mmCIF file of C-alpha atoms in Angstrom:
data_model
loop_
_atom_site.group_PDB
_atom_site.id
_atom_site.type_symbol
_atom_site.label_atom_id
_atom_site.label_comp_id
_atom_site.label_asym_id
_atom_site.label_seq_id
_atom_site.Cartn_x
_atom_site.Cartn_y
_atom_site.Cartn_z
ATOM 1 C CA MET A 29 0.000 0.000 0.000
ATOM 2 C CA PRO A 30 1.548 3.369 -0.967
ATOM 3 C CA ASN A 31 2.212 5.951 1.756
ATOM 4 C CA SER A 32 -0.031 8.500 0.047
ATOM 5 C CA LEU A 33 -3.102 6.382 0.799
ATOM 6 C CA VAL A 34 -2.458 5.908 4.519
ATOM 7 C CA GLY A 35 -5.432 7.261 6.490
ATOM 8 C CA GLY A 36 -7.539 8.092 3.448
ATOM 9 C CA SER A 37 -9.085 6.741 0.318
ATOM 10 C CA ARG A 38 -8.235 7.439 -3.276
ATOM 11 C CA PHE A 39 -11.931 8.179 -3.822
ATOM 12 C CA ASN A 40 -12.002 11.084 -1.312
ATOM 13 C CA PRO A 41 -11.064 14.452 -2.801
ATOM 14 C CA PRO A 42 -8.156 16.299 -1.179
ATOM 15 C CA PRO A 43 -9.088 18.878 1.491
ATOM 16 C CA PRO A 44 -9.535 22.456 0.292
ATOM 17 C CA PRO A 45 -6.431 24.654 0.490
ATOM 18 C CA LEU A 46 -6.017 26.901 3.512
ATOM 19 C CA PRO A 47 -6.901 30.567 2.983
ATOM 20 C CA ALA A 48 -3.985 32.919 2.459
ATOM 21 C CA PRO A 49 -3.010 34.902 5.577
ATOM 22 C CA LYS A 50 -4.299 38.451 5.659
ATOM 23 C CA ILE A 51 -1.434 40.945 5.634
ATOM 24 C CA GLU A 52 -2.145 44.510 6.701
ATOM 25 C CA ALA A 53 0.201 47.466 6.848
ATOM 26 C CA PRO A 54 0.516 49.062 10.312
ATOM 27 C CA VAL A 55 -1.227 52.365 10.918
ATOM 28 C CA VAL A 56 1.284 55.198 10.791
ATOM 29 C CA PRO A 57 0.349 58.373 12.695
ATOM 30 C CA LYS A 58 0.144 61.552 10.646
ATOM 31 C CA MET A 59 2.770 64.210 11.266
ATOM 32 C CA ASP A 60 0.213 66.990 11.836
ATOM 33 C CA ALA A 61 -2.222 64.885 13.922
ATOM 34 C CA PRO A 62 -2.715 66.082 17.515
ATOM 35 C CA PRO A 63 -1.106 63.849 20.142
ATOM 36 C CA ARG A 64 -3.371 61.365 21.896
ATOM 37 C CA TYR A 65 -3.133 61.194 25.667
ATOM 38 C CA ASP A 66 -4.236 58.404 27.948
ATOM 39 C CA TYR A 67 -5.692 59.949 31.099
ATOM 40 C CA ARG A 68 -6.483 56.654 32.818
ATOM 41 C CA PRO A 69 -4.651 56.165 36.115
ATOM 42 C CA ALA A 70 -1.870 53.604 36.186
ATOM 43 C CA PRO A 71 -2.984 50.221 37.551
ATOM 44 C CA GLN A 72 -2.221 49.689 41.228
ATOM 45 C CA PRO A 73 0.181 46.835 42.022
ATOM 46 C CA SER A 74 -1.345 43.810 43.748
ATOM 47 C CA PHE A 75 -0.715 43.133 47.439
ATOM 48 C CA SER A 76 1.602 40.286 46.481
ATOM 49 C CA ASP A 77 3.603 42.599 44.218
ATOM 50 C CA ARG A 78 3.890 45.164 47.041
ATOM 51 C CA VAL A 79 5.090 42.505 49.525
ATOM 52 C CA THR A 80 7.692 41.252 47.052
ATOM 53 C CA ARG A 81 8.921 44.805 46.399
ATOM 54 C CA CYS A 82 9.126 45.499 50.153
ATOM 55 C CA LEU A 83 11.035 42.265 50.800
ATOM 56 C CA ASP A 84 13.498 43.213 48.061
ATOM 57 C CA GLU A 85 13.897 46.705 49.535
ATOM 58 C CA GLY A 86 14.529 45.237 52.987
ATOM 59 C CA ALA A 87 17.117 42.824 51.637
ATOM 60 C CA ALA A 88 18.847 45.631 49.720
ATOM 61 C CA ALA A 89 18.950 47.677 52.939
ATOM 62 C CA GLY A 90 20.698 44.763 54.701
ATOM 63 C CA LEU A 91 17.869 43.823 57.085
ATOM 64 C CA ARG A 92 18.016 40.391 58.689
ATOM 65 C CA PRO A 93 15.141 37.985 57.865
ATOM 66 C CA GLY A 94 13.156 38.718 61.056
ATOM 67 C CA ARG A 95 13.418 42.474 60.623
ATOM 68 C CA ARG A 96 12.757 42.112 56.901
ATOM 69 C CA ALA A 97 9.430 40.349 57.604
ATOM 70 C CA ALA A 98 8.319 43.108 59.966
ATOM 71 C CA TYR A 99 9.427 45.780 57.488
ATOM 72 C CA SER A 100 7.610 44.121 54.588
ATOM 73 C CA ARG A 101 4.340 43.867 56.583
ATOM 74 C CA SER A 102 4.342 47.563 57.451
ATOM 75 C CA CYS A 103 5.615 48.594 54.007
ATOM 76 C CA ALA A 104 3.016 46.604 52.018
ATOM 77 C CA ASN A 105 0.103 47.972 54.063
ATOM 78 C CA ARG A 106 0.957 51.610 53.354
#
């Protein structure tokens, strides 16, 4: 049995070809267009992110692990 017939039949037509990918040029801002500003506030870091940052700050300041834990608790709750 030839390899080309494995998993199919010679009586089934081949599947249709895949559509060509759509290629679009990026939008380039105009030179005389007014600037667009985003006035939304920056997202607040999560509590976990604040604790991690505070632990890193404590370690960089040379705090021992016990003092670092106390520092990170007070720092993250600010």
